[in-house]
PDB file of C-alpha atoms in Angstrom:
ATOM      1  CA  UNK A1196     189.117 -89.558  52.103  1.00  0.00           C
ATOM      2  CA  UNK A1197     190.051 -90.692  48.303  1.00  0.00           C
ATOM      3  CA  UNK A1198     193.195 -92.929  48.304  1.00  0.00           C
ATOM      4  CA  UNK A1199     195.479 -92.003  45.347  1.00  0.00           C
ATOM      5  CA  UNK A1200     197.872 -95.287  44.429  1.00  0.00           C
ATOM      6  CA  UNK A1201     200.365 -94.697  41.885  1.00  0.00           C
ATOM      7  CA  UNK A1202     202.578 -97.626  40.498  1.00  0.00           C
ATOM      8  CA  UNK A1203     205.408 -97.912  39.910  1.00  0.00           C
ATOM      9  CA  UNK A1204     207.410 -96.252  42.951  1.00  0.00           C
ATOM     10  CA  UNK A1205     209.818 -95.728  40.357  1.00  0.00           C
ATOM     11  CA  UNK A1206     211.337 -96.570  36.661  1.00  0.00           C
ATOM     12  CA  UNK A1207     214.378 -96.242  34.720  1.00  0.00           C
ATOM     13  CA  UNK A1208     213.340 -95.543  31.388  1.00  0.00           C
ATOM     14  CA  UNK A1209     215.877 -95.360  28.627  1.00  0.00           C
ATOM     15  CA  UNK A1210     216.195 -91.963  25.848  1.00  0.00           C
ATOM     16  CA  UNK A1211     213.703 -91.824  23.215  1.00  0.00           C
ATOM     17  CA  UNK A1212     211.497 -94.581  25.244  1.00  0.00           C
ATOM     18  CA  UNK A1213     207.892 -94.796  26.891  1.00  0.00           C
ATOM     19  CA  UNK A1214     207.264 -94.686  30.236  1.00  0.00           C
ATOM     20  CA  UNK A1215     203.898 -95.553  31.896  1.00  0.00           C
ATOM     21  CA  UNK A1216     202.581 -94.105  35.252  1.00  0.00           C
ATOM     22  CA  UNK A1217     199.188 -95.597  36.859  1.00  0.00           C
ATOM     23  CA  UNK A1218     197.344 -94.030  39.186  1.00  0.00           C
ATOM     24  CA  UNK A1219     194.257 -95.411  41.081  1.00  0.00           C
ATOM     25  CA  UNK A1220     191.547 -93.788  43.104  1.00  0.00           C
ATOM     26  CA  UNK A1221     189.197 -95.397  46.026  1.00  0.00           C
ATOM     27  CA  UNK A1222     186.805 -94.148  44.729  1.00  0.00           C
ATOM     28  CA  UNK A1223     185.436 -92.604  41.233  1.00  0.00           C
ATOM     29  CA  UNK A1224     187.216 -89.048  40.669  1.00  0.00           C
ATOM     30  CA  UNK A1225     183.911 -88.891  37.552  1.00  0.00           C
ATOM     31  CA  UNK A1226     181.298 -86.177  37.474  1.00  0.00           C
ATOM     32  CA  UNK A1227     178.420 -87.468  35.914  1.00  0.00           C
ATOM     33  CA  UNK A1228     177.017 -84.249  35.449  1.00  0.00           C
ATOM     34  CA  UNK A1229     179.776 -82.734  33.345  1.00  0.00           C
ATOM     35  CA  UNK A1230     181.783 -85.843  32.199  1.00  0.00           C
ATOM     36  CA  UNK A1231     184.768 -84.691  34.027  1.00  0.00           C
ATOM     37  CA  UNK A1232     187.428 -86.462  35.762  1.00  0.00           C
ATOM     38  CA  UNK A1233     188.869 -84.503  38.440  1.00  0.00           C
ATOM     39  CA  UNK A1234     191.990 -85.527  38.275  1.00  0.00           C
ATOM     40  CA  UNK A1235     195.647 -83.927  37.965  1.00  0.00           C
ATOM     41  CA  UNK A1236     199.490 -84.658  37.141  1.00  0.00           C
ATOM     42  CA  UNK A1237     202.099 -82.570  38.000  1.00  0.00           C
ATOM     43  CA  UNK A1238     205.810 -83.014  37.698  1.00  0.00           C
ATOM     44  CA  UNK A1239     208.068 -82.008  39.997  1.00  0.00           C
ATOM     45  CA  UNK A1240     211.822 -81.974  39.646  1.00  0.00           C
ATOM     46  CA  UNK A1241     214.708 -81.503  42.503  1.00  0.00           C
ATOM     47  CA  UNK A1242     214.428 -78.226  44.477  1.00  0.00           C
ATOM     48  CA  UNK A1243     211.578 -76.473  42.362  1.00  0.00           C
ATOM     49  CA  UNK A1244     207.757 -76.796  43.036  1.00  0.00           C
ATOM     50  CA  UNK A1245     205.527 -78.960  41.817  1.00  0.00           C
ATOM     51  CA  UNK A1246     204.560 -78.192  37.753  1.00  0.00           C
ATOM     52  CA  UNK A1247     200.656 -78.640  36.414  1.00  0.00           C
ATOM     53  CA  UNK A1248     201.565 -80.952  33.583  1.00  0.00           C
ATOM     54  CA  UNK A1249     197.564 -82.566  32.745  1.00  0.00           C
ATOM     55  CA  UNK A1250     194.380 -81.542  34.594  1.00  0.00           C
ATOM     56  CA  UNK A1251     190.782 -83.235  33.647  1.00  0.00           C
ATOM     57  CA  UNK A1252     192.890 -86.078  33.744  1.00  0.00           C
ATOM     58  CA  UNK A1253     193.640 -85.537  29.821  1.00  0.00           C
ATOM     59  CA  UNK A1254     193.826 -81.755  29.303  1.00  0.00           C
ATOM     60  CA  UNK A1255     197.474 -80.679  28.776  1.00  0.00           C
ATOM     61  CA  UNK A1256     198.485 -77.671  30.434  1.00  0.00           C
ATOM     62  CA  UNK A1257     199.683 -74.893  28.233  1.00  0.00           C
ATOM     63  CA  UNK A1258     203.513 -75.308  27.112  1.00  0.00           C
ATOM     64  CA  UNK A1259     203.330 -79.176  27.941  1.00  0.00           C
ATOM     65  CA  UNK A1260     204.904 -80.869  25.223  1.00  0.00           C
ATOM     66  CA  UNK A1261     202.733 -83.322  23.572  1.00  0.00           C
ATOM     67  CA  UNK A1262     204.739 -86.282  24.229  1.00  0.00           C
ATOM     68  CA  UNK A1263     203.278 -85.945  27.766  1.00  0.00           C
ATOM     69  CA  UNK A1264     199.903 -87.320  27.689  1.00  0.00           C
ATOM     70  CA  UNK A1265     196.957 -88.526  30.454  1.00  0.00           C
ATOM     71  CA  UNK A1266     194.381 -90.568  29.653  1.00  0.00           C
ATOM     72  CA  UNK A1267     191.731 -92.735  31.849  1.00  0.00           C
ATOM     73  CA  UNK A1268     188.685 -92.283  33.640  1.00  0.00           C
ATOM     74  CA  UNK A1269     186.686 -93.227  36.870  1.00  0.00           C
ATOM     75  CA  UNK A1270     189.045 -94.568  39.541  1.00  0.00           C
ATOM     76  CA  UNK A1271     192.233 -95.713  36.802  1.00  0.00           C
ATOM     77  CA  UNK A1272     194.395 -92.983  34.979  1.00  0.00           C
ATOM     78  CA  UNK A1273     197.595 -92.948  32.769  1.00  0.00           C
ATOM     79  CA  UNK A1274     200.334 -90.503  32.611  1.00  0.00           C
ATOM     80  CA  UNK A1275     202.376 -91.726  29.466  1.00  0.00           C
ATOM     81  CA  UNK A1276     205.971 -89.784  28.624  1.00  0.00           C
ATOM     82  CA  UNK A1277     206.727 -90.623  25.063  1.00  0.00           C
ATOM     83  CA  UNK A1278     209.999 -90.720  23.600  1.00  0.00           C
ATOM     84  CA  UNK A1279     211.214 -89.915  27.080  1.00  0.00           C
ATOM     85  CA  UNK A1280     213.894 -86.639  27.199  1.00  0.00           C
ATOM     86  CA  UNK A1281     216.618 -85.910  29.537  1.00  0.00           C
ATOM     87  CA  UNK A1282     214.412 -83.100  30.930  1.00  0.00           C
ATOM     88  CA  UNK A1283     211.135 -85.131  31.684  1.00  0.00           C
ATOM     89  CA  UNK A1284     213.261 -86.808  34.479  1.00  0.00           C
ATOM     90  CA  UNK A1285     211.332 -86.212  37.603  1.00  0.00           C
ATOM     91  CA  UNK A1286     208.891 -86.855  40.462  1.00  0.00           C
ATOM     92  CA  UNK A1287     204.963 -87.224  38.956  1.00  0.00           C
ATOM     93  CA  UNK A1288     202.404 -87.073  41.061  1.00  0.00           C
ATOM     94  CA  UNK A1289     198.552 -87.526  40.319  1.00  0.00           C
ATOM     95  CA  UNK A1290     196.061 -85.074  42.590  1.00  0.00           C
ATOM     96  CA  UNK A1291     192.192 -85.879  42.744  1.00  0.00           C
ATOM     97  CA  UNK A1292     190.097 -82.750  43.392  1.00  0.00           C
ATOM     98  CA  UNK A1293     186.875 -84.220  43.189  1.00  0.00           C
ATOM     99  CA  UNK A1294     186.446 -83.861  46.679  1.00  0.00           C
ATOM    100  CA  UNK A1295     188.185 -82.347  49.364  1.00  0.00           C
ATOM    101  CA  UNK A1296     190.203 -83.287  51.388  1.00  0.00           C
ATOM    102  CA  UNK A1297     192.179 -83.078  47.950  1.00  0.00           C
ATOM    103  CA  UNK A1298     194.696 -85.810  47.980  1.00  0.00           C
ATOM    104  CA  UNK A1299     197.693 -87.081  45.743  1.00  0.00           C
ATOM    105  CA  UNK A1300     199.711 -90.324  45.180  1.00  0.00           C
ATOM    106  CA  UNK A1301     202.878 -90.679  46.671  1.00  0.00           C
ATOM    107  CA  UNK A1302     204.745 -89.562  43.552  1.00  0.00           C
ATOM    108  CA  UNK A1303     206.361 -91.982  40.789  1.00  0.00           C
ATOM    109  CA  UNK A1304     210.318 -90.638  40.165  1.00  0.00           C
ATOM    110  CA  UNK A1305     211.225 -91.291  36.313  1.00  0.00           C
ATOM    111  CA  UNK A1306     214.788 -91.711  35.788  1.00  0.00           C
ATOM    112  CA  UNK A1307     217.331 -92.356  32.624  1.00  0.00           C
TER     113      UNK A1307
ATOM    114  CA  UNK B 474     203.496 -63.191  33.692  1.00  0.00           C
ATOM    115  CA  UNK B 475     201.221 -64.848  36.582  1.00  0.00           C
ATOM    116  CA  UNK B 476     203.447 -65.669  39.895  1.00  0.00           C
ATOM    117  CA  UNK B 477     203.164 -66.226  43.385  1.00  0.00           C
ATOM    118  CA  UNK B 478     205.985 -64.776  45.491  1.00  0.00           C
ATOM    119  CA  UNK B 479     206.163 -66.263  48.890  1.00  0.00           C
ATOM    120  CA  UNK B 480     207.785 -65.098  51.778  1.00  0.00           C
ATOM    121  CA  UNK B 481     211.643 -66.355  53.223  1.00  0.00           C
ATOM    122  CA  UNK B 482     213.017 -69.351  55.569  1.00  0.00           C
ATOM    123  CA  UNK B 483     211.567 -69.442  58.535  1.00  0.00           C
ATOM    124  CA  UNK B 484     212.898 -71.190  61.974  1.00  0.00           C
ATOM    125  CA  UNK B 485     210.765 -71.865  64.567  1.00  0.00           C
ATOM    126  CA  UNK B 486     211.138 -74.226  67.859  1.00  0.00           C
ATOM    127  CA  UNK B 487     208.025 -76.229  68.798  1.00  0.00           C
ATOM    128  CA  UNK B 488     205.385 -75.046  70.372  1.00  0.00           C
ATOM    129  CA  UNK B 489     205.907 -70.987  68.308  1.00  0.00           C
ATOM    130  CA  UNK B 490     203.604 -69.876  65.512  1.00  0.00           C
ATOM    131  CA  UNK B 491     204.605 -69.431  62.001  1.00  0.00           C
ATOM    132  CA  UNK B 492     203.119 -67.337  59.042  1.00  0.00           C
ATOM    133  CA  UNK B 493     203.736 -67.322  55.181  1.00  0.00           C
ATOM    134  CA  UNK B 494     203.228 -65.110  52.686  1.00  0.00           C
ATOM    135  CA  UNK B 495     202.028 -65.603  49.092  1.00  0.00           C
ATOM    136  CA  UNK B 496     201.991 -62.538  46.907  1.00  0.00           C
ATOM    137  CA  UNK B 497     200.178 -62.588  43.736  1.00  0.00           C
ATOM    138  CA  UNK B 498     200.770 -60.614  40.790  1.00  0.00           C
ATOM    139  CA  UNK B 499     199.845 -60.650  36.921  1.00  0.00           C
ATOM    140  CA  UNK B 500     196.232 -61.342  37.722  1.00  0.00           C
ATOM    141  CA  UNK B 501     193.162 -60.609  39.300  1.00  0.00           C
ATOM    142  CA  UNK B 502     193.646 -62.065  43.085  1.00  0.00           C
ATOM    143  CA  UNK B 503     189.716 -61.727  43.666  1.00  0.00           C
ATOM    144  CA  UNK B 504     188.897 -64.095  40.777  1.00  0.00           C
ATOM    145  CA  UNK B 505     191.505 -67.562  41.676  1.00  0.00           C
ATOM    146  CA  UNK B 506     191.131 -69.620  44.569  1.00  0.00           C
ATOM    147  CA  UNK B 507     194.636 -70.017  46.938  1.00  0.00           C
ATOM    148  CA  UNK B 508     195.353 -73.594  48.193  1.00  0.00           C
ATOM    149  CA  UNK B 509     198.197 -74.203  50.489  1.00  0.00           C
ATOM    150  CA  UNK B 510     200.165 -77.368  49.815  1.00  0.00           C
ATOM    151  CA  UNK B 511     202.921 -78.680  52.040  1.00  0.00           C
ATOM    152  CA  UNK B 512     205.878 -81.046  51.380  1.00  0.00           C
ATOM    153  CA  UNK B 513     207.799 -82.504  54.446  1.00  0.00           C
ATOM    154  CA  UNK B 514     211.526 -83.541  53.449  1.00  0.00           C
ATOM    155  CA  UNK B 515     211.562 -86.538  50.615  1.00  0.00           C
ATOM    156  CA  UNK B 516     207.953 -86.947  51.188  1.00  0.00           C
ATOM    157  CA  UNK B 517     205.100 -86.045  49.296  1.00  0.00           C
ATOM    158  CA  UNK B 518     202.454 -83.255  48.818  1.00  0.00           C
ATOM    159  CA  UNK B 519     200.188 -82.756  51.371  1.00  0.00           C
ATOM    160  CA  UNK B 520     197.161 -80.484  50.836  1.00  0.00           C
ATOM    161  CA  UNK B 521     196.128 -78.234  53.620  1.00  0.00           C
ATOM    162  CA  UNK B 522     193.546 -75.697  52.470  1.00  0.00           C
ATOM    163  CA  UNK B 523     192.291 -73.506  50.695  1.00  0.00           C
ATOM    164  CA  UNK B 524     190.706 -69.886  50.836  1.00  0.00           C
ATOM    165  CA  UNK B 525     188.756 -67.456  48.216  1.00  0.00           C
ATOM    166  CA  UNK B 526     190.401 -63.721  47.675  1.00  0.00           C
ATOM    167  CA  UNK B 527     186.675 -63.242  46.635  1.00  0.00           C
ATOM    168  CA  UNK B 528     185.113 -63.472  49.636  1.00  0.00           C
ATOM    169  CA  UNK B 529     187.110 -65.311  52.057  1.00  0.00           C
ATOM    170  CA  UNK B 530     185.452 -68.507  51.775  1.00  0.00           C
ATOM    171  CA  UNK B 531     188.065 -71.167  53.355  1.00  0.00           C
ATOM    172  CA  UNK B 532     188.047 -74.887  53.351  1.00  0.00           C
ATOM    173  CA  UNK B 533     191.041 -76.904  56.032  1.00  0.00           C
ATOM    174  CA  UNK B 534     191.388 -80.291  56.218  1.00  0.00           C
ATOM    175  CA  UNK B 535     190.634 -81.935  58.864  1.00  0.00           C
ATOM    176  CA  UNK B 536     194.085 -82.958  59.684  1.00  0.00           C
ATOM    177  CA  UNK B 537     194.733 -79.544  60.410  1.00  0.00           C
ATOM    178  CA  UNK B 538     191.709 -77.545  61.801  1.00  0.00           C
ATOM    179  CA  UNK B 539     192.029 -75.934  64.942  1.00  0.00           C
ATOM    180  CA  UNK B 540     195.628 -75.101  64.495  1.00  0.00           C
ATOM    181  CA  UNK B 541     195.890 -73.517  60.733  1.00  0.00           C
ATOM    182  CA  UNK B 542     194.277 -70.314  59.761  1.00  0.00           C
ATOM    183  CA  UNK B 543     194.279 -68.851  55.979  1.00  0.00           C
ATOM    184  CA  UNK B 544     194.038 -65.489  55.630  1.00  0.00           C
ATOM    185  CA  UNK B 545     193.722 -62.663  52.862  1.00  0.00           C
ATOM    186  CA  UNK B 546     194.549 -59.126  52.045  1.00  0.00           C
ATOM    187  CA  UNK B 547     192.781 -58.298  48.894  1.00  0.00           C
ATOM    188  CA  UNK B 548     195.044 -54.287  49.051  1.00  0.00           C
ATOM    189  CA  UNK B 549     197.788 -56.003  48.848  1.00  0.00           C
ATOM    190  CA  UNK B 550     197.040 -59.789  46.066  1.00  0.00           C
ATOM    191  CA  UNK B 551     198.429 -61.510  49.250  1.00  0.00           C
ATOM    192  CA  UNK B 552     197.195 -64.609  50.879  1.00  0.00           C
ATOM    193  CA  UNK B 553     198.462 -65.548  54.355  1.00  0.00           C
ATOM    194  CA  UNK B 554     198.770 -69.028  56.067  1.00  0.00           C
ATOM    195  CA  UNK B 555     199.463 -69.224  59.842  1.00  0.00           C
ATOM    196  CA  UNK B 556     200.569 -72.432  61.508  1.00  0.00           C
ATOM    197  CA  UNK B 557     200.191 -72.946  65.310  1.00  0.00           C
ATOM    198  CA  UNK B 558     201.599 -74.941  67.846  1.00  0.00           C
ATOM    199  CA  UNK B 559     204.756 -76.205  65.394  1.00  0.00           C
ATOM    200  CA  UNK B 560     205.697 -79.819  66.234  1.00  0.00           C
ATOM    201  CA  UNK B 561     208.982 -81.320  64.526  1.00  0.00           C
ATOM    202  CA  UNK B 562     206.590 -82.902  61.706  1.00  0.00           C
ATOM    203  CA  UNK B 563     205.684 -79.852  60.480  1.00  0.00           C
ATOM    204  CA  UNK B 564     209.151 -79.350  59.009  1.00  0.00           C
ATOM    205  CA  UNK B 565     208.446 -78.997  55.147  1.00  0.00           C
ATOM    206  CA  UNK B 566     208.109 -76.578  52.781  1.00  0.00           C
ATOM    207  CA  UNK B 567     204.922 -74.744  52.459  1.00  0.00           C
ATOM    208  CA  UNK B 568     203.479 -74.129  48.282  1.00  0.00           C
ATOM    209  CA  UNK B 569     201.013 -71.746  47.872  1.00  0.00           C
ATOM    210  CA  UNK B 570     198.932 -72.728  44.391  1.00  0.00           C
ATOM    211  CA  UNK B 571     196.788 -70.449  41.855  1.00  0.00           C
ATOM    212  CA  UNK B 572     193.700 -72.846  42.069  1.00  0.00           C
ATOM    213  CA  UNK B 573     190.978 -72.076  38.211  1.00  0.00           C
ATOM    214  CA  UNK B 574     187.922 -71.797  39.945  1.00  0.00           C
ATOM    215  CA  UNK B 575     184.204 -71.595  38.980  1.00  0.00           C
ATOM    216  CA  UNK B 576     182.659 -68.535  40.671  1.00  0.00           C
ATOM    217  CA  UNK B 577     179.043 -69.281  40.879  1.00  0.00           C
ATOM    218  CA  UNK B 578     176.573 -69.120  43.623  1.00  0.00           C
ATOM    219  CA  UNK B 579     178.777 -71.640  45.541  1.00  0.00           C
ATOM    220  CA  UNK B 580     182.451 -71.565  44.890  1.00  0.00           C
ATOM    221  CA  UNK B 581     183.996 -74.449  43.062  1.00  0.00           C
ATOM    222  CA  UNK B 582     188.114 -75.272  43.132  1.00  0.00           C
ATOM    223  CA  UNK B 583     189.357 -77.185  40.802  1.00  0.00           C
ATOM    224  CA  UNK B 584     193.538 -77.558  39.731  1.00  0.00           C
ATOM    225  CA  UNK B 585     196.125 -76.158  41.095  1.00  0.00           C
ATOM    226  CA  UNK B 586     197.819 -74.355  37.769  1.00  0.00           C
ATOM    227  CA  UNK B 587     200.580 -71.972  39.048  1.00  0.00           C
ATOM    228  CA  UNK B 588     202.659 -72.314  42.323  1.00  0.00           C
ATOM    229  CA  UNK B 589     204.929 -70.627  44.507  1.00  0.00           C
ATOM    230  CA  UNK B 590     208.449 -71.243  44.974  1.00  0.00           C
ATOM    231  CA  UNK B 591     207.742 -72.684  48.317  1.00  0.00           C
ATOM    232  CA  UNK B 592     208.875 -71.519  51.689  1.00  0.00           C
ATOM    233  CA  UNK B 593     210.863 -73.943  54.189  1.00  0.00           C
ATOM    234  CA  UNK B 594     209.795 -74.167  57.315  1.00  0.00           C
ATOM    235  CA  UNK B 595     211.783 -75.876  60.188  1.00  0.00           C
ATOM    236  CA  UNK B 596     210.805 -76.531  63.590  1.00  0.00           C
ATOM    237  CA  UNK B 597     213.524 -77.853  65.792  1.00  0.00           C
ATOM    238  CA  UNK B 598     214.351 -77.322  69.615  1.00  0.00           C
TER     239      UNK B 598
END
């Protein structure tokens, strides 16, 4: 099975600031034959379900504001909140679905 | 708009069966994969399955085969999950998830894009 290890557990981030989510595979989420990396954020907040925020690791999902963004490739991958808003506190959690059994990280919480 | 209505509460003691309901409306069910996702209480997301609407293709993971079973009612846009043999760890709450798909001579999931509301499950004597 592909390990998903996100880091940090957690991070207090203040208004207006950056925060940075990693998230590494076991093994390469890349498909050489299309270029794509199979790989997903979604943000989840208290008591609602989880929310696709970036899939090909980069693509963001339709009404995502742009200050969310992914980036990365092979087995390392970004989730970067710009000018961090009240709203974007939350749970993230990065999903491979290269492969099944599809796994995810254990989830990174973003607070103010 | 696209949404996935799942069924209510359920709870069950250990050892009973439990089945969920995912209704789909605002698109065609025969043309999205249906993965079923499960979160246990301030844990994380656990992925279970999946199956096609299109031709009932499924795919468990291993964690659970022999004791889940997917199911789907193309009349109705509704996907079914069935859980056996309920232990106390299978307290959570059960997603269903949209899944964009390619449909080609082999199926292909890919993301998760739209989710249900989720469906608690507990499982206590």
């Amino acid at each position: 099975d592909i390990v998903m290890t996100q880091s940090p557990d957690s991070l207090a981030v203040s208004l207006g600031e950056r925060a940075t989510i990693n998230c590494k595979s076991s093994q390469s989420v890349l498909n050489s034959s299309n270029n794509k990396n199979y790989l997903a954020w979604f943000q989840q907040k208290p008591g609602q379900p989880p929310k696709l925020v970036v899939y090909w690791a980069s693509t963001r999902d339709s009404g995502v504001p742009d200050r969310l963004s992914g980036s990365g490739s092979g087995t390392d991958f970004t989730l970067t909140i710009s000018n961090l808003q009240a709203e974007d506190v939350a749970v993230y959690y990065c999903q491979q679905y290269y492969t099944t059994p599809w796994t995810f990280g254990q989830g990174t919480k973003v607070e103010i | 708009q696209v949404q996935l209505v799942q069924s209510g509460a359920e709870v069950k003691k250990p050892g009973a069966s439990v089945q969920v309901s995912c209704k789909a409306s605002g698109y065609t069910f025969t043309t999205y994969v249906i993965s079923w996702v499960r979160q246990a209480p301030g844990q994380g997301l656990e992925w279970m399955g999946w199956i096609s609407p299109y031709n009932g293709k499924t795919e468990y993971a291993r964690k659970f085969q022999g004791r889940f079973t997917m199911t789907k009612d193309t009349s109705t846009s509704t996907a079914y999950m069935e859980l056996r043999s309920l232990r106390s760890d299978d307290t959570a709450v059960y997603y269903c998830a949209r899944v964009m798909s390619i449909f080609g001579v082999v199926i292909t999931p890919h993301y998760m894009d739209v989710w249900g509301k989720g469906t608690p499950v507990s499982v206590s004597s």
